Coordinates of N, CA and C in Angstrom, one line a residue:
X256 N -26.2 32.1 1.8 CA -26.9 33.3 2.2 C -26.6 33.7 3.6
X257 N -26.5 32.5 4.5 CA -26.4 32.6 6.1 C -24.5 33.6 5.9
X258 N -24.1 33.5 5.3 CA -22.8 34.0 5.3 C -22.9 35.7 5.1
X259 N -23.6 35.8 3.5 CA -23.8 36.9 3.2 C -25.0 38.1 4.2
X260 N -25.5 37.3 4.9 CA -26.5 38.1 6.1 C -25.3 38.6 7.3
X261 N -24.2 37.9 7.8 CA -23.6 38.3 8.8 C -22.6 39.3 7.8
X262 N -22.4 39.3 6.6 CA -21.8 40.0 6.3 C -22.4 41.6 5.9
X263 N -23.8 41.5 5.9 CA -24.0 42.5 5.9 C -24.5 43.1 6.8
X264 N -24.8 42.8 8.0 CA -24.4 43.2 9.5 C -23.5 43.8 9.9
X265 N -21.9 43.5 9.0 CA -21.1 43.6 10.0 C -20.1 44.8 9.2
X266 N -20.4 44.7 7.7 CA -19.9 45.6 7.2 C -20.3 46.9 7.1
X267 N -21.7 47.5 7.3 CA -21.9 49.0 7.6 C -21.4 49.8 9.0
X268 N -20.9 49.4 9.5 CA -20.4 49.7 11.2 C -18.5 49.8 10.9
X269 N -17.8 49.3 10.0 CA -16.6 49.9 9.7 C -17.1 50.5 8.5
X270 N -17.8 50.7 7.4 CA -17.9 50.9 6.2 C -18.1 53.0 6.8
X271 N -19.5 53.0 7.4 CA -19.6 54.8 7.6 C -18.8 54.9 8.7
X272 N -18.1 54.5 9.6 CA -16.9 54.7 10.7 C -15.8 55.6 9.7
X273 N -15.7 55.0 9.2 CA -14.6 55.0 8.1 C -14.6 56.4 7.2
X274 N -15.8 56.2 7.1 CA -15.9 57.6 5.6 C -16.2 58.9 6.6
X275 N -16.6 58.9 8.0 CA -16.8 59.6 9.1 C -15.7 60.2 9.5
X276 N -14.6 59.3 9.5 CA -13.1 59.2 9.8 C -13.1 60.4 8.9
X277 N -12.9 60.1 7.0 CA -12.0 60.5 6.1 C -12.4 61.7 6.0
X278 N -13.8 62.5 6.7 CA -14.0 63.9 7.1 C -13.5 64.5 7.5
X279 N -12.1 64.3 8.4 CA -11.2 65.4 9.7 C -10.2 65.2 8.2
X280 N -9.8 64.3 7.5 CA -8.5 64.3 6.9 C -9.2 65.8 5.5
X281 N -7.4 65.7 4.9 CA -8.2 66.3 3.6 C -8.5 65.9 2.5
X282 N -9.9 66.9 2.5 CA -10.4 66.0 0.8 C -9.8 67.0 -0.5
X283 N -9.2 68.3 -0.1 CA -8.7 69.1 -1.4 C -7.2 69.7 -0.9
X284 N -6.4 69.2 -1.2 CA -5.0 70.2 -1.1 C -4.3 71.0 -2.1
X285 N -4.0 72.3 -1.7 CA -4.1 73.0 -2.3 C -2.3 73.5 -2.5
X286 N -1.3 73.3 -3.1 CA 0.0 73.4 -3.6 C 0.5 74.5 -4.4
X287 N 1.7 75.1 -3.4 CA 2.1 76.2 -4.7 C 3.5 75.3 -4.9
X288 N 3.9 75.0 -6.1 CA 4.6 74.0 -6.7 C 4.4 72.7 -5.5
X289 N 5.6 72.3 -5.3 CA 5.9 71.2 -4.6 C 5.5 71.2 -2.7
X290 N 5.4 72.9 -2.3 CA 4.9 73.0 -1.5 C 2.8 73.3 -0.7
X291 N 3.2 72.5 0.0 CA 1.5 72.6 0.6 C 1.5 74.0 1.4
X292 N 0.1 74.6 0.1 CA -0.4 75.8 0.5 C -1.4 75.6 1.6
X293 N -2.5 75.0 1.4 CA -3.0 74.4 2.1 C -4.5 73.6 2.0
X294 N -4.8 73.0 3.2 CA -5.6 71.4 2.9 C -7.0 71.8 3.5
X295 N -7.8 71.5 2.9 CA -9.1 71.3 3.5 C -9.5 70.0 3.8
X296 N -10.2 70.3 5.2 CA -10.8 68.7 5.3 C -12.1 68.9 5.1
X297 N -12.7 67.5 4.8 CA -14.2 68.0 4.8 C -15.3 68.3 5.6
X298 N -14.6 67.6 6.9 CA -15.8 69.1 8.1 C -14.9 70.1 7.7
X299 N -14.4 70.8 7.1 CA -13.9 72.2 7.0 C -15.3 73.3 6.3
X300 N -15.6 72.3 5.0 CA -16.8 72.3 4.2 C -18.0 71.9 4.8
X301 N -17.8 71.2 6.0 CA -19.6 70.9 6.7 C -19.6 72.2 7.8
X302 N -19.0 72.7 8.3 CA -19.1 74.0 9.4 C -18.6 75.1 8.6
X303 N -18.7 75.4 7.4 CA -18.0 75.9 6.5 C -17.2 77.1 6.6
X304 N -15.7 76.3 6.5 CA -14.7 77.5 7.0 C -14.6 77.7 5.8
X305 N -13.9 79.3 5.8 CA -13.4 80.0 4.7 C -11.9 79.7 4.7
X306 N -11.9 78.9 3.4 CA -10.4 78.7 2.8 C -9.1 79.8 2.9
X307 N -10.0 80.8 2.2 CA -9.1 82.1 2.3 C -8.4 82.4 3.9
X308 N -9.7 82.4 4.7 CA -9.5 82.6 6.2 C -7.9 81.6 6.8
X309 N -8.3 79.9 6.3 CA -7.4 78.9 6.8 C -6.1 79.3 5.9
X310 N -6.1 79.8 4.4 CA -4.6 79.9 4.1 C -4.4 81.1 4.5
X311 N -5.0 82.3 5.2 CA -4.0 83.4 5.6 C -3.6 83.2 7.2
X312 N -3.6 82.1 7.7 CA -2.6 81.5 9.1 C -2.0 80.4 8.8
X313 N -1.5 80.3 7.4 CA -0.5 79.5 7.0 C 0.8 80.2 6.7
X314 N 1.6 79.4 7.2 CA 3.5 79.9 7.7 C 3.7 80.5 6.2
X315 N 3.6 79.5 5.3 CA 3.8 79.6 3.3 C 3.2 81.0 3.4
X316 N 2.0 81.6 3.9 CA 1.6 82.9 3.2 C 2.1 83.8 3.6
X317 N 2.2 83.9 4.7 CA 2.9 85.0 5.5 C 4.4 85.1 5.4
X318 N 5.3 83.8 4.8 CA 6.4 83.6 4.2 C 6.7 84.7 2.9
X319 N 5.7 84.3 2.1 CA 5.3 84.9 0.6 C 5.1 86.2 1.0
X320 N 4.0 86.5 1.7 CA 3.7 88.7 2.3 C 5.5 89.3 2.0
X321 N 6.0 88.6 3.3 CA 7.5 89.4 2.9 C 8.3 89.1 1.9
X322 N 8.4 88.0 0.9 CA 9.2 87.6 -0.2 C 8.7 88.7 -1.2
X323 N 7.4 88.8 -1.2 CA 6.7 89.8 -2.3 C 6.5 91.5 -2.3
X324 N 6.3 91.4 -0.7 CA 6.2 92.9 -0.2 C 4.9 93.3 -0.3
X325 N 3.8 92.5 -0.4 CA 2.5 92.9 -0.9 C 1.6 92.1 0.4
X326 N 0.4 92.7 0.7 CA -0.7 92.2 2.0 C -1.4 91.2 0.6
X327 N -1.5 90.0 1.0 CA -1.8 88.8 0.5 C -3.7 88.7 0.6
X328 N -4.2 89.0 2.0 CA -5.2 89.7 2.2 C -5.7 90.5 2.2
X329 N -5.7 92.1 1.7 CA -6.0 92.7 1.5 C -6.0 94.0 2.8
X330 N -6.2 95.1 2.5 CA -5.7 96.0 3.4 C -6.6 96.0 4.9
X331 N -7.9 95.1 4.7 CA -8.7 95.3 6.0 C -8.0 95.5 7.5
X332 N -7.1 95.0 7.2 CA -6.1 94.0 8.6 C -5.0 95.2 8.5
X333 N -4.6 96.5 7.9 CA -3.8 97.6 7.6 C -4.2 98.9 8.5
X334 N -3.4 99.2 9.1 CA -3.5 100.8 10.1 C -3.7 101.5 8.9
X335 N -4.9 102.1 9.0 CA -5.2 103.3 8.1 C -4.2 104.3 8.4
X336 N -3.8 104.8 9.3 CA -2.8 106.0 9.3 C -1.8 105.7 8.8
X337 N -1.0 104.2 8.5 CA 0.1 104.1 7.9 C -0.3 104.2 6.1
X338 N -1.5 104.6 5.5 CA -1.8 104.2 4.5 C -1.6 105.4 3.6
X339 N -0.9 105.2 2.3 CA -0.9 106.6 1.8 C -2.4 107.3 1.1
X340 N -2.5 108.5 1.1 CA -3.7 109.2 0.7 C -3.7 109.5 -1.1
X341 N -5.1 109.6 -1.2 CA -5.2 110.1 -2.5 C -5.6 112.0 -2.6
X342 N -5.5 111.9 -3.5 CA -5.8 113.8 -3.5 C -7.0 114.2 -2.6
X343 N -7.9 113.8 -2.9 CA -9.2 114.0 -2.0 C -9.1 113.1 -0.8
X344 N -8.3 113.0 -0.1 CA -7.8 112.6 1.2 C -7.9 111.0 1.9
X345 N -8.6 110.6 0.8 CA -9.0 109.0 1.3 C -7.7 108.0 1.0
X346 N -7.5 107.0 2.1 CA -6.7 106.2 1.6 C -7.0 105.4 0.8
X347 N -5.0 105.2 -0.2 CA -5.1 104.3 -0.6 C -4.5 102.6 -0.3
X348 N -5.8 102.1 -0.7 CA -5.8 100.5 -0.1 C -5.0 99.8 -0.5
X349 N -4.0 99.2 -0.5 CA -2.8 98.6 -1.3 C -3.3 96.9 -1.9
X350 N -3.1 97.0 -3.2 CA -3.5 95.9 -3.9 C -3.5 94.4 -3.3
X351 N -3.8 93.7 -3.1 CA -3.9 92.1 -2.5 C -4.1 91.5 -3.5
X352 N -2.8 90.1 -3.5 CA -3.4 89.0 -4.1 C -4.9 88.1 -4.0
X353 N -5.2 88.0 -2.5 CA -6.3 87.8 -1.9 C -7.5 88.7 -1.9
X354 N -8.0 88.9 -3.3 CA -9.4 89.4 -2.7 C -10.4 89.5 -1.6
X355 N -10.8 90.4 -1.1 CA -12.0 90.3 0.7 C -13.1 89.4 -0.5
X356 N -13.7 88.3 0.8 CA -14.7 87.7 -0.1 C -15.9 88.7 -0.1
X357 N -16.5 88.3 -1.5 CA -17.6 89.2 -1.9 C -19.1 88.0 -1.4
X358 N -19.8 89.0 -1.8 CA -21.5 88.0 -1.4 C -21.5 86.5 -2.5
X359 N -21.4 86.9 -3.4 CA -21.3 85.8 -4.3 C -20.4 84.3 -4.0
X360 N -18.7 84.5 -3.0 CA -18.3 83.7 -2.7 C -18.5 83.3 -1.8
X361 N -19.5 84.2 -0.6 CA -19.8 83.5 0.5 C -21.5 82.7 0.5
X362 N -22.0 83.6 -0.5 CA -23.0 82.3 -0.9 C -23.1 81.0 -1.4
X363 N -21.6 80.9 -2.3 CA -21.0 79.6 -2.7 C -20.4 79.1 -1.7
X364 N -19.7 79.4 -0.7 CA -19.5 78.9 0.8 C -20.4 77.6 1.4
X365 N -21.7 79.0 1.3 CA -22.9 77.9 2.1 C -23.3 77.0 1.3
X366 N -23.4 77.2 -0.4 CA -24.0 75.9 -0.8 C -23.1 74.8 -0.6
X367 N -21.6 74.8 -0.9 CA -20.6 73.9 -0.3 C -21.1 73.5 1.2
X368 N -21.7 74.1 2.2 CA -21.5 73.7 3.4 C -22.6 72.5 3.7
X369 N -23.5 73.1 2.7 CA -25.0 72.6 2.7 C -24.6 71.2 2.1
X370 N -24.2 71.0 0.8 CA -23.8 70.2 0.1 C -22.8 68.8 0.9
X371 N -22.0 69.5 1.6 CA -21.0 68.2 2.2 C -21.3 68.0 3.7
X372 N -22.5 68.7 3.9 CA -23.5 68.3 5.2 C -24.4 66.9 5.1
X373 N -24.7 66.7 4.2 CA -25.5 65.7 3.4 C -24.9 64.3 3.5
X374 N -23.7 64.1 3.2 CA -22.8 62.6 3.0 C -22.2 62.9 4.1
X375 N -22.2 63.9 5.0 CA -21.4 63.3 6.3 C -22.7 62.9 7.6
X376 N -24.1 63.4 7.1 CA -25.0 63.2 8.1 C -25.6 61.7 7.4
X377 N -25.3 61.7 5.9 CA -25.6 60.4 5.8 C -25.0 58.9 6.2
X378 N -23.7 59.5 6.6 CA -23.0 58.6 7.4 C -22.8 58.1 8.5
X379 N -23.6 59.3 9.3 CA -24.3 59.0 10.4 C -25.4 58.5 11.1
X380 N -25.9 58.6 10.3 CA -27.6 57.8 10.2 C -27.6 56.5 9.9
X381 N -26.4 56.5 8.5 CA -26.2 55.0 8.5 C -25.3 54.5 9.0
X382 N -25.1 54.6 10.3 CA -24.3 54.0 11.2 C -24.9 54.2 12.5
X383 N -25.8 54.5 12.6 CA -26.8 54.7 13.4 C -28.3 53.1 13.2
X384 N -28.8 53.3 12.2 CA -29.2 52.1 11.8 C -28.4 51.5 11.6
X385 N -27.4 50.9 11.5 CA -26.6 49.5 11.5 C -26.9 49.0 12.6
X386 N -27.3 49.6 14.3 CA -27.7 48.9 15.2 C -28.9 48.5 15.5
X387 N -30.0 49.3 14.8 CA -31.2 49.4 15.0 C -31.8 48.4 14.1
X388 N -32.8 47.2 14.5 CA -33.4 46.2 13.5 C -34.7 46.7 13.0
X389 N -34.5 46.9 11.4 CA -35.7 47.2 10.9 C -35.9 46.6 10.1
X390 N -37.4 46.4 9.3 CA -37.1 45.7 8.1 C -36.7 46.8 6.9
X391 N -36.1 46.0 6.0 CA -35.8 46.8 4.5 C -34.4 47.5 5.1
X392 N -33.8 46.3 5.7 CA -32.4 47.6 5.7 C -31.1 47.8 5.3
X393 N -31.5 46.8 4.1 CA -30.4 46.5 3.0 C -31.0 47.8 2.0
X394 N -32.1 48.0 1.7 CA -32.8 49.0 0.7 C -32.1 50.9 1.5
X395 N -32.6 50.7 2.8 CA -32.7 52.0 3.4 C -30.6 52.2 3.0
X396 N -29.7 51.1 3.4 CA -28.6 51.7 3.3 C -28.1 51.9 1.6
X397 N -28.7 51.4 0.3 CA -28.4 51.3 -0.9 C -29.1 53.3 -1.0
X398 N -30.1 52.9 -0.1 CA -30.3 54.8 -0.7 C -29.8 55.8 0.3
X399 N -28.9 55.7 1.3 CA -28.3 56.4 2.1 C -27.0 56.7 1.6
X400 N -26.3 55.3 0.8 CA -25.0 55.4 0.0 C -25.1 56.3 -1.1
X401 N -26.3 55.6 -1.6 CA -26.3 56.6 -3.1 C -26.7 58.1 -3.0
X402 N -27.1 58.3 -2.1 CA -26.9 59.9 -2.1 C -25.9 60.2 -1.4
X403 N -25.3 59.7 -0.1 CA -23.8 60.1 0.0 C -22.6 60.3 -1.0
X404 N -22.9 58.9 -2.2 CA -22.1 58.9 -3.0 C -21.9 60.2 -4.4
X405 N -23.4 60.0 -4.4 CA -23.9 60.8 -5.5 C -23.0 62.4 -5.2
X406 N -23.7 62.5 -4.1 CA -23.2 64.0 -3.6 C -21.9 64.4 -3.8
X407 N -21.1 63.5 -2.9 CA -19.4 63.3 -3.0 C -19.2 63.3 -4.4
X408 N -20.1 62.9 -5.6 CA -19.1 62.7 -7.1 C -19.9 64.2 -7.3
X409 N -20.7 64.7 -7.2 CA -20.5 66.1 -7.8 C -19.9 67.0 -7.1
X410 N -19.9 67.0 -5.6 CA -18.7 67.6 -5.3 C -17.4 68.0 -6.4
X411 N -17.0 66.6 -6.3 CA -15.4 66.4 -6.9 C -15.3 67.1 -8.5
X412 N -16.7 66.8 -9.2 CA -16.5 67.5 -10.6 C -17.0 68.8 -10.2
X413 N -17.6 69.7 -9.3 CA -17.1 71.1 -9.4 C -16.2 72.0 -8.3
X414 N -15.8 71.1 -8.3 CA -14.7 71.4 -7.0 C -13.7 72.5 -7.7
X415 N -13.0 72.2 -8.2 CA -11.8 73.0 -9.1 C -12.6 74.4 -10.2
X416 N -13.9 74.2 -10.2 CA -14.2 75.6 -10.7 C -15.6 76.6 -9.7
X417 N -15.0 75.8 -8.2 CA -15.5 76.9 -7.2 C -15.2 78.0 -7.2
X418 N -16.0 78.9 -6.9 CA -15.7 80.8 -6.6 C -14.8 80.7 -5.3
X419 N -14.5 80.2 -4.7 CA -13.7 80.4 -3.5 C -12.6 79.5 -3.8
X420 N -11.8 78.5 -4.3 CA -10.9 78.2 -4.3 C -10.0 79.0 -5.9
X421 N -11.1 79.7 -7.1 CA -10.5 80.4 -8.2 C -9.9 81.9 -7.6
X422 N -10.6 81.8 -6.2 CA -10.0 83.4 -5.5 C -9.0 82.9 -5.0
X423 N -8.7 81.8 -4.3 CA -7.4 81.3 -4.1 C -6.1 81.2 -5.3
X424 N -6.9 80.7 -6.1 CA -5.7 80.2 -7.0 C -5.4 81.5 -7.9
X425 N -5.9 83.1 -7.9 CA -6.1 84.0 -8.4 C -4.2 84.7 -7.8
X426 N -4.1 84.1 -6.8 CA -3.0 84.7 -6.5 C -1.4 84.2 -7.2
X427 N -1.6 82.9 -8.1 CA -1.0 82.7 -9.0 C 0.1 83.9 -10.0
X428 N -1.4 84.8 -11.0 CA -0.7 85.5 -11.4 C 0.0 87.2 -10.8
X429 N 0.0 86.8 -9.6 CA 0.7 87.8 -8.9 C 2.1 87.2 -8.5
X430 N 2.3 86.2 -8.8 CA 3.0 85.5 -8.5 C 4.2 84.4 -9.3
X431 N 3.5 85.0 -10.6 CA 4.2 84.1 -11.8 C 3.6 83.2 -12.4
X432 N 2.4 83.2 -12.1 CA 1.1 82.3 -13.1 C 1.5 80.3 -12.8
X433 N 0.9 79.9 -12.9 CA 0.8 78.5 -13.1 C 1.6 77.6 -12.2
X434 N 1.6 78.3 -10.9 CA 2.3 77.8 -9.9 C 1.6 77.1 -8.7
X435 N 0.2 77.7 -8.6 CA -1.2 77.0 -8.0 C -1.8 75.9 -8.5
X436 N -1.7 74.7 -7.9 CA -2.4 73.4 -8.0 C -3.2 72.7 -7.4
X437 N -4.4 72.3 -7.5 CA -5.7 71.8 -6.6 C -5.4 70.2 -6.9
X438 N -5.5 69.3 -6.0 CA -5.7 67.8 -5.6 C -6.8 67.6 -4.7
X439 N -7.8 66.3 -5.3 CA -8.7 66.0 -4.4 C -7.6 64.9 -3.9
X440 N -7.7 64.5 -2.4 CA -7.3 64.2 -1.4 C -7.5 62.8 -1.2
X441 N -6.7 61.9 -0.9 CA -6.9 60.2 -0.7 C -8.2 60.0 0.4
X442 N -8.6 60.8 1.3 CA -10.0 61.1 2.2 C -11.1 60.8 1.3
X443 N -10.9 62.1 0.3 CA -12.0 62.0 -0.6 C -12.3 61.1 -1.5
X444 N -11.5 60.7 -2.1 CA -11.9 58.8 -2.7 C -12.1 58.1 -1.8
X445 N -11.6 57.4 -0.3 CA -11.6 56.6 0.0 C -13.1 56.8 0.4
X446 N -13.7 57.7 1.0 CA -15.2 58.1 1.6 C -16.3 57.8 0.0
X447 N -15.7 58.3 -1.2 CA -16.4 58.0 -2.1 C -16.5 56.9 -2.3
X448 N -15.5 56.0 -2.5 CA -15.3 54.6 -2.9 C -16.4 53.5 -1.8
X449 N -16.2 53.8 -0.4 CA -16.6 53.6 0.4 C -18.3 53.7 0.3
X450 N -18.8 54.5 0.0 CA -20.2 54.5 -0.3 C -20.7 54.0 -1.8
X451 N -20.0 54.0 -3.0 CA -20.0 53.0 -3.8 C -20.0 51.1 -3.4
X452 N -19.2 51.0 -2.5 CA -18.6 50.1 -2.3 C -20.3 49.5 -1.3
X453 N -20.9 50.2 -0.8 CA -22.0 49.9 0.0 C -23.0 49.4 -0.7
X454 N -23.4 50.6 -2.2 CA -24.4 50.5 -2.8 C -24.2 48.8 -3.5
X455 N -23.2 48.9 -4.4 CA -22.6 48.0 -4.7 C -23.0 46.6 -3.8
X456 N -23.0 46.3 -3.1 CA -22.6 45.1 -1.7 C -24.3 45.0 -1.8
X457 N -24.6 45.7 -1.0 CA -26.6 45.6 -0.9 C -27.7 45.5 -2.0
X458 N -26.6 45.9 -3.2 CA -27.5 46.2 -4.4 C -27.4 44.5 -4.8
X459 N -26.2 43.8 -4.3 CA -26.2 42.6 -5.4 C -26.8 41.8 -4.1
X460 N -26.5 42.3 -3.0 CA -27.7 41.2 -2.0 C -29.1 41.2 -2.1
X461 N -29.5 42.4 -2.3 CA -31.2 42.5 -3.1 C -31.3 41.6 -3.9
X462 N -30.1 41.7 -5.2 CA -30.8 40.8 -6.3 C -30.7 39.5 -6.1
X463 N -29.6 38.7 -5.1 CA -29.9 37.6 -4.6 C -31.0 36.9 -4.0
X464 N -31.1 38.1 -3.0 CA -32.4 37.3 -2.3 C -33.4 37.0 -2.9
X465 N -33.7 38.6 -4.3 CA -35.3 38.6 -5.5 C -35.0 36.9 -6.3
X466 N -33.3 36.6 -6.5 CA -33.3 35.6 -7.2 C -33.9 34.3 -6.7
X467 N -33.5 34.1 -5.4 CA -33.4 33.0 -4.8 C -35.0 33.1 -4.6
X468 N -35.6 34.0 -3.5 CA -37.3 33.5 -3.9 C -38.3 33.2 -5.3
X469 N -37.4 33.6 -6.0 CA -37.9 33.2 -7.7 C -37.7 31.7 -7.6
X470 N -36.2 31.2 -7.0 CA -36.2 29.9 -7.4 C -37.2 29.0 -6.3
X471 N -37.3 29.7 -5.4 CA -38.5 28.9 -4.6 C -39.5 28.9 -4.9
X472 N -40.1 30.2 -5.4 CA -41.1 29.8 -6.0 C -41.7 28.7 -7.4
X473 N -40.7 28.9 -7.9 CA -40.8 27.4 -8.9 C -40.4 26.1 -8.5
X474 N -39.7 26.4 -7.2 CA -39.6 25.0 -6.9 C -40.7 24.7 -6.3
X475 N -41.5 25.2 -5.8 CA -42.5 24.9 -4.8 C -44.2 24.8 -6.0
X476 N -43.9 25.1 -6.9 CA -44.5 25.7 -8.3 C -44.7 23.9 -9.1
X477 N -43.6 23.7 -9.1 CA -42.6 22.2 -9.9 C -43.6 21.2 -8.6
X478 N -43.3 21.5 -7.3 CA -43.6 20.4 -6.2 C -44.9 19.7 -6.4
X479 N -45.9 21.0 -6.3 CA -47.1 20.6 -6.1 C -47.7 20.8 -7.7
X480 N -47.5 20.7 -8.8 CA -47.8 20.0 -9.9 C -47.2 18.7 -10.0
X481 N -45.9 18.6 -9.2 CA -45.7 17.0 -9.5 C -47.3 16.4 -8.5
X482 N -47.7 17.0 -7.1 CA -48.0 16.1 -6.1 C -49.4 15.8 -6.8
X483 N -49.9 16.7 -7.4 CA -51.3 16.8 -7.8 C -51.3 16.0 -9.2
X484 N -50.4 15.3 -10.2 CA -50.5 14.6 -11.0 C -50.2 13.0 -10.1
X485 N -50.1 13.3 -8.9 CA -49.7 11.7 -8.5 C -51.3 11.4 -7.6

């Protein structure tokens, strides 16, 4: 037990260091064939940047604008005087792969931001207590993991049918269809694994300890029925 106490001292202090870390790396990359379109990290998603925003100051898109001949973002960023007119004199806006985000994707923005705010502040706090002596603080980090963890696994299952990364991959079929590919990121397991790997560790030291005072207590149970028949 004297073993398993310094080990669990010593392992929450590289365990949320770590998953803290795997937040600057990326947790989603985003590939048009063999090439990186581009990568989110996940403070990208805790200050929540716009994807769209990070792939249109990528070399690849601006590469693509002239291979295609078409504004990838849309005409906001276009000299209206260069723009041709319609009969009743208003310009026309020239088609974009890149949709301007609408309210609906910037409200999915913020629940993403809100969302992967959670497992990075919970890895803060639990590495914050890892210095601080309190009691129950094997319990406090099994429920700090499990909602870091928890969070991170729903992340990852609606990740690929977000409104802001399907506006991304929308540029596909402008493009020849099925050439956009989404990857969650070795970040993003290792941060999840990592908080599994916590719950896991504290959860079977709880059940040790509940074990071991069971067995004291029958030993001590066993003692004094022997002392009292002598």
């Amino acid at each position: 037990m004297r073993a398993l106490k310094i080990i669990s001292d010593l392992l929450p202090i590289p365990s949320y260091t770590v998953i803290l870390i795997c937040f600057f790396f990326p947790f989603i990359t985003i590939k048009c064939g063999t090439t990186e379109l581009v990568s989110v990290t996940g403070f990208d998603y805790v200050v929540g940047t716009d994807i769209k925003e990070k792939t249109k100051n990528n070399e690849f898109s601006r590469r693509m604008e002239n291979q295609l001949g078409k504004n990838l973002f849309g005409a906001a960023e276009t000299d209206l005087d260069s723009l041709d007119v319609d009969e009743d004199g208003d310009p026309i806006k020239e088609e974009s792969l890149f949709p301007e985000e609408t309210a609906e994707e910037k409200s999915s923005r913020i629940v993403m931001m809100v969302m992967m705010g959670i497992p990075f502040f919970m890895a803060i706090a639990g590495l914050i207590f890892s210095f601080v002596k309190i009691r129950r603080k094997g319990l406090l980090h099994i429920v700090i993991s499990s909602i870091g963890f928890l969070v991170l696994l729903f992340f990852g299952m609606i990740i690929k049918s977000s409104d802001e990364l399907n506006a991304v991959t929308s540029m596909a079929e402008g493009m020849g269809g099925g050439m956009i590919s989404i990857g969650m990121g070795t970040a993003y397991y290792l941060a999840t694994i990592l908080f599994l790997l916590m719950i896991m560790f504290f959860g079977m030291l709880k059940y040790l300890k509940n074990l071991y005072k069971e067995e004291q207590a029958i030993r001590e149970e066993a003692l004094d029925e022997f002392l009292t028949k002598e």
